[in-house]
XYZ file of C-alpha atoms in Angstrom:
435
model
C 15.450 19.370 5.603
C 14.751 23.115 6.220
C 17.650 25.582 6.449
C 18.806 28.841 5.195
C 22.416 28.292 4.005
C 24.554 25.637 2.961
C 27.679 25.643 5.253
C 29.696 22.675 4.204
C 29.315 19.671 2.043
C 31.637 16.528 1.646
C 31.057 13.504 -0.551
C 33.120 10.582 0.123
C 33.070 8.472 -3.079
C 34.400 4.857 -2.313
C 34.955 2.079 -4.584
C 34.586 -1.698 -3.722
C 37.952 -2.577 -1.927
C 37.000 -5.824 -0.396
C 35.536 -8.989 -2.114
C 31.981 -10.014 -1.127
C 31.870 -13.268 0.908
C 28.216 -14.000 0.860
C 26.730 -11.300 3.126
C 23.307 -9.985 2.117
C 24.426 -6.449 1.762
C 27.640 -4.204 2.024
C 28.447 -0.805 3.407
C 29.592 0.973 0.161
C 30.279 4.320 1.233
C 29.508 7.421 3.572
C 28.621 10.898 2.721
C 28.061 13.969 4.928
C 26.828 17.548 4.489
C 25.985 20.399 6.877
C 23.291 23.093 6.196
C 22.199 25.785 8.530
C 23.230 24.051 11.624
C 21.567 20.693 10.683
C 23.827 17.733 9.838
C 23.073 14.636 7.395
C 25.073 11.402 7.156
C 24.310 9.130 4.570
C 25.610 5.485 4.526
C 25.370 3.925 1.133
C 24.480 0.171 1.131
C 24.218 -2.551 -1.528
C 20.784 -3.359 -0.366
C 18.421 -3.110 2.582
C 19.734 -4.465 5.859
C 19.142 -4.449 9.514
C 20.969 -1.928 11.791
C 21.244 -0.846 15.465
C 21.907 2.666 16.291
C 22.865 3.836 19.950
C 24.987 6.761 21.486
C 27.974 6.597 23.610
C 29.123 9.379 26.045
C 32.502 10.728 27.388
C 33.396 11.531 24.536
C 30.063 11.844 22.561
C 29.658 9.315 19.928
C 26.877 7.799 17.717
C 27.308 4.044 16.760
C 25.496 2.341 13.913
C 25.995 -1.431 13.658
C 25.410 -3.588 10.602
C 24.921 -7.229 11.202
C 26.166 -9.780 8.641
C 27.315 -7.248 5.893
C 30.440 -6.768 3.824
C 32.637 -3.743 4.120
C 33.430 -2.450 0.904
C 35.909 0.477 1.956
C 39.106 0.558 3.794
C 38.489 0.566 7.616
C 39.658 3.520 9.679
C 38.917 7.194 9.836
C 37.299 8.342 6.522
C 38.579 11.903 6.912
C 35.029 13.254 6.896
C 33.789 16.139 9.185
C 30.811 18.679 9.045
C 28.438 20.343 11.414
C 28.177 18.362 14.720
C 30.338 15.424 13.342
C 34.093 15.875 13.867
C 35.006 12.545 12.476
C 33.529 9.269 10.957
C 35.260 5.751 11.552
C 34.316 2.380 10.057
C 35.688 -1.128 11.192
C 34.808 -4.633 11.125
C 33.292 -6.217 14.149
C 32.801 -9.784 15.455
C 33.984 -11.146 11.943
C 30.836 -10.422 9.839
C 29.510 -7.284 11.207
C 30.316 -3.609 10.249
C 30.427 -0.672 12.738
C 30.268 2.936 11.636
C 31.057 5.532 14.548
C 30.363 9.157 14.272
C 32.520 11.226 16.725
C 30.586 14.217 17.747
C 31.478 17.660 18.812
C 28.427 17.403 21.438
C 25.707 15.237 22.122
C 22.994 15.159 19.180
C 19.707 13.760 18.640
C 19.510 11.376 15.606
C 16.589 10.684 13.353
C 17.025 7.822 10.581
C 15.137 6.783 7.547
C 15.892 4.461 4.451
C 15.823 6.774 1.409
C 15.696 3.959 -1.294
C 17.787 3.508 -4.433
C 18.629 6.383 -6.560
C 21.012 7.190 -9.571
C 22.606 3.856 -9.744
C 23.084 3.664 -6.058
C 21.371 0.988 -3.744
C 19.835 1.686 -0.438
C 20.761 4.619 1.785
C 20.583 4.918 5.355
C 20.073 8.665 6.140
C 20.953 9.970 9.726
C 19.767 13.486 10.456
C 21.488 14.964 13.549
C 19.896 17.829 15.588
C 21.164 19.350 18.853
C 24.768 19.930 19.582
C 25.913 22.946 17.513
C 22.582 23.258 16.140
C 21.199 24.582 19.479
C 24.115 27.329 19.237
C 22.719 28.256 15.730
C 19.235 28.234 16.844
C 20.017 30.456 19.842
C 21.646 33.245 17.338
C 18.266 33.226 15.317
C 14.786 34.634 16.272
C 13.491 32.844 19.473
C 9.871 31.869 19.925
C 9.059 32.505 16.377
C 5.507 31.482 15.031
C 5.320 28.281 13.047
C 3.727 29.009 9.820
C 1.022 26.880 8.491
C 0.101 27.280 4.744
C -3.577 26.454 4.316
C -4.584 25.735 0.827
C -8.263 25.334 -0.050
C -8.219 23.214 -3.285
C -9.713 24.097 -6.568
C -11.265 27.478 -7.219
C -12.418 29.672 -10.018
C -13.285 27.717 -13.287
C -12.150 24.461 -11.633
C -15.136 23.547 -9.147
C -13.432 20.181 -7.975
C -15.951 17.374 -7.296
C -19.727 18.197 -7.243
C -22.113 16.564 -4.745
C -25.464 14.935 -5.606
C -26.988 18.283 -4.394
C -24.887 20.348 -6.666
C -22.477 21.279 -3.597
C -19.192 22.381 -4.996
C -15.976 21.048 -3.571
C -14.351 24.542 -4.205
C -16.910 26.227 -2.032
C -16.770 24.042 1.098
C -13.182 23.698 1.316
C -12.873 27.535 1.145
C -15.008 27.788 4.138
C -13.063 25.153 5.975
C -9.823 26.719 5.121
C -10.856 30.132 6.282
C -12.132 28.606 9.520
C -8.704 26.766 10.032
C -6.851 29.811 9.128
C -8.861 31.816 11.831
C -8.098 29.051 14.488
C -4.413 28.783 13.591
C -4.069 32.624 14.160
C -5.764 32.439 17.495
C -3.475 29.556 18.643
C -0.247 30.434 20.620
C 2.904 30.045 18.665
C 1.186 29.657 15.071
C 0.440 31.949 12.162
C -1.536 31.047 9.099
C -0.873 31.717 5.461
C -4.146 31.347 3.449
C -3.052 30.363 -0.189
C -6.408 30.974 -1.495
C -8.951 33.202 0.073
C -11.417 33.773 -2.652
C -12.819 32.200 -5.663
C -9.803 32.147 -7.859
C -7.880 29.333 -9.458
C -4.037 29.025 -8.615
C -1.683 26.888 -10.448
C -0.568 23.895 -8.251
C 3.056 24.787 -8.461
C 2.458 28.382 -7.602
C 0.577 27.240 -4.401
C 3.592 25.184 -3.225
C 5.913 28.141 -4.007
C 3.869 30.659 -2.049
C 4.208 28.456 0.878
C 8.010 28.323 0.539
C 8.348 31.952 -0.172
C 6.700 32.661 3.139
C 8.843 30.104 5.097
C 6.014 27.745 5.744
C 6.689 25.005 8.168
C 3.829 22.775 7.104
C 1.511 22.956 3.943
C -2.062 21.574 4.366
C -4.145 21.312 1.298
C -7.840 20.913 1.905
C -10.223 18.835 -0.412
C -13.366 16.976 -0.405
C -13.179 13.448 -2.188
C -15.623 12.271 -4.949
C -16.195 8.864 -6.034
C -18.661 7.038 -8.367
C -19.974 4.752 -5.537
C -22.305 6.981 -3.361
C -21.654 4.831 -0.299
C -17.972 5.767 -0.052
C -17.362 7.983 3.066
C -14.782 9.093 5.626
C -11.635 11.305 5.806
C -8.372 10.656 4.459
C -4.723 12.307 4.467
C -2.423 11.893 1.739
C 1.513 12.706 1.599
C 3.781 12.607 -1.371
C 4.959 9.371 -2.971
C 8.390 8.550 -3.742
C 7.395 8.511 -7.540
C 6.082 12.017 -7.127
C 9.242 13.005 -5.325
C 11.448 11.713 -8.082
C 9.372 13.543 -10.626
C 9.782 16.736 -8.865
C 13.401 16.198 -8.454
C 13.757 15.747 -12.221
C 11.696 18.924 -13.057
C 13.758 21.147 -10.730
C 16.974 19.744 -12.041
C 15.828 20.460 -15.429
C 14.919 24.134 -14.621
C 18.045 24.637 -12.682
C 20.300 25.554 -15.360
C 17.719 28.423 -16.269
C 16.219 29.536 -12.975
C 18.492 28.413 -10.294
C 15.654 26.871 -8.034
C 16.340 26.532 -4.350
C 16.191 23.701 -1.726
C 16.065 25.011 1.718
C 17.745 28.262 0.520
C 20.451 26.450 -1.461
C 20.816 27.584 -4.996
C 21.225 24.456 -7.303
C 22.329 26.059 -10.574
C 25.979 26.501 -9.281
C 26.092 22.918 -8.333
C 27.437 19.786 -10.083
C 24.628 17.660 -11.540
C 25.330 14.871 -9.169
C 25.413 17.041 -6.299
C 22.134 18.763 -7.210
C 20.376 15.443 -7.319
C 21.915 14.391 -4.069
C 20.601 17.709 -2.434
C 17.298 17.385 -3.992
C 16.631 13.721 -3.164
C 17.855 13.880 0.403
C 15.758 17.034 1.062
C 12.649 15.661 -0.492
C 12.864 11.977 1.148
C 13.180 13.686 4.646
C 10.262 15.947 3.819
C 8.243 12.878 3.018
C 9.020 11.434 6.277
C 8.056 14.480 8.055
C 4.713 14.765 6.151
C 3.874 11.234 6.882
C 4.211 11.878 10.579
C 2.214 15.247 10.379
C -0.582 13.483 8.379
C -0.731 10.667 10.928
C -1.241 13.329 13.696
C -4.070 15.091 11.785
C -5.627 11.680 10.931
C -5.925 10.725 14.471
C -7.782 13.855 15.272
C -10.213 13.362 12.272
C -10.952 9.992 13.676
C -12.388 11.578 16.706
C -15.136 13.374 14.821
C -16.218 10.962 12.346
C -15.300 7.890 10.170
C -11.865 7.653 8.376
C -11.685 6.089 5.027
C -8.157 4.723 5.539
C -6.557 4.247 8.939
C -2.996 5.199 7.631
C -1.755 8.039 5.637
C -1.826 7.256 2.046
C 0.804 8.416 -0.306
C 0.223 9.658 -3.868
C 1.680 11.725 -6.660
C -0.099 15.021 -5.986
C 1.848 17.871 -7.659
C 0.684 20.324 -4.870
C 2.566 18.181 -2.320
C 5.936 18.319 -4.054
C 7.743 20.938 -2.120
C 11.265 19.630 -1.645
C 11.667 21.116 1.973
C 8.248 21.930 3.442
C 6.322 18.908 4.853
C 3.056 18.802 3.062
C -0.293 16.941 3.511
C -3.487 16.782 1.571
C -6.633 16.330 3.685
C -9.653 14.757 2.065
C -12.257 16.018 4.702
C -14.958 13.776 3.461
C -16.809 12.345 0.259
C -18.830 15.235 -1.206
C -20.306 12.487 -3.551
C -21.956 10.855 -0.553
C -25.314 12.540 0.316
C -24.913 12.375 3.942
C -21.328 13.503 4.018
C -22.254 16.387 1.460
C -24.893 17.641 4.130
C -22.199 17.624 6.778
C -19.764 19.556 4.478
C -22.333 22.230 4.007
C -22.864 22.484 7.674
C -21.197 25.462 9.326
C -21.023 23.411 12.598
C -19.504 20.400 10.939
C -16.847 22.739 9.070
C -15.866 24.151 12.368
C -15.465 20.570 13.827
C -13.175 19.614 10.958
C -10.925 22.833 11.233
C -10.629 22.068 14.990
C -9.535 18.487 14.400
C -6.909 19.467 11.755
C -5.538 21.973 14.078
C -5.237 19.598 17.109
C -3.406 17.317 14.792
C -1.027 20.080 13.502
C -0.469 21.232 17.219
C 0.311 17.538 18.304
C 2.649 17.199 15.492
C 4.658 20.285 16.271
C 4.579 19.508 20.060
C 6.335 16.191 19.199
C 8.552 17.713 16.475
C 9.250 21.351 17.646
C 11.390 23.385 14.994
C 14.295 24.946 16.876
C 13.714 28.640 17.954
C 9.732 28.274 18.103
C 7.131 28.429 20.930
C 6.958 24.672 20.580
C 10.572 24.122 21.230
C 10.410 26.540 24.338
C 7.256 24.443 25.369
C 9.165 20.986 25.069
C 11.915 22.238 27.224
C 9.513 23.772 29.970
C 6.867 21.027 30.237
C 8.640 17.705 31.020
C 5.262 16.286 32.486
C 3.312 16.716 29.339
C 2.979 13.288 27.443
C 4.785 13.090 24.198
C 3.691 10.661 21.571
C 5.662 9.354 18.607
C 4.212 8.010 15.282
C 6.233 5.111 13.992
C 7.220 5.630 10.244
C 9.293 3.686 7.639
C 13.023 3.184 9.013
C 12.289 3.793 12.601
C 13.474 1.471 15.343
C 12.924 1.371 19.159
C 16.202 2.235 19.749
C 16.206 5.340 17.272
C 13.074 6.528 19.075
C 14.621 6.148 22.544
C 17.979 8.079 21.418
C 15.889 10.839 19.671
C 13.828 11.512 22.702
C 16.791 10.886 25.229
C 15.086 8.083 27.178
C 16.243 4.755 28.270
C 15.150 1.840 25.832
C 13.812 -0.096 28.789
C 11.798 2.910 30.161
C 10.321 3.082 26.466
C 9.410 -0.532 26.611
C 7.757 -0.144 29.766
C 5.810 2.930 28.907
C 4.203 1.125 25.945
C 4.011 -2.489 27.476
C 6.396 -3.832 24.767
C 7.743 -7.411 25.265
C 10.391 -6.839 22.545
C 11.988 -4.087 20.342
C 9.579 -4.569 17.373
C 7.549 -1.793 16.300
C 5.297 -1.349 13.368
C 4.590 1.472 10.937
C 1.782 3.781 12.188
C 2.238 2.554 15.659
C 1.793 5.263 18.335
C 4.397 5.181 21.114
C 4.180 7.181 24.372
C 7.428 8.837 25.161
C 8.210 8.704 29.109
C 9.938 11.635 30.722
C 13.662 11.667 30.127
């Protein structure tokens, strides 16, 4: 979650209060924090379970129902409030179900994901809330600012990267593609490029990431050309960080926190308790991974329009250059430089321009569907209701989540996508009807 200041943070540690009676999981606790106008609620669970999320009006509330689970906390008002949430209540419902109600200061747009076990805790359902008080905070800051795209041509200097059959160097072709992409980003309305490497120099992986964070990047795009021993391998790929890589980076930053005081979304970790440092780091990084996968899928769809893609889904791997805790980051393998045919394309100026144009379209599509507050894309989303919006389903999404997020009726969402039920799959592209 990107923001500039930590406003309030509350952790509600709840011990087992009611015995298990055979349910598959349990609601073990609820935590909440607010940072820079964004609000995050975390429901600690004993294990992965189904849930249903929906809003209620007059007054504004957000309801999360968990079927067939234990309630390991005392029911009632938990005494928690932060950001757009003024109270949190839990209760049993229909005998075996648990209901969590978020009483809101104003209507807010939720986004959910399962963050996975960490630090002795089980599964965590993360609910990020935007809108409500966040819109007030955004109005006070700069309006219609450009989104900043950090463009990182891989390798450089003494590191040539992969080498093609005709001795084409990866570092050379990706720099040409990166420069072309930067030129196109700067020419696009509402966007500004930050070119991490603009000559034949080698930059440390971590420094590349930190340069992007220091310049307030909204998205980090690392550009590469794949290599493989089988010369027949071909096609583009897009990668986001894996959970293993996220955990490794969180551990590294926590180890450094006592000395250098690294930041997460503008928040200094060195003055926080160790468990709070870990919580801030993992919550931020898990949300960033989710956004990275969405951005990557948007780019991959556009790359598929100009050539073969090696994998139809965004892949996840432990790339150091993608480990920013609060900047969505993707790595684009433009083609296999080890394939003679694709090597020739990578050297061709016209194909380099096609690759840059496709990446730009994907990035624009991502920000159109996920506009940061205060940007041109946010203003565009308010003023162009007729423009079709698409949503790429990621892990943890439900159809009701998507309906709430885009403020559309669930039935209308089903109809717009010819769905017979509420089942969605990861990677599925949903067309969002007008609210």
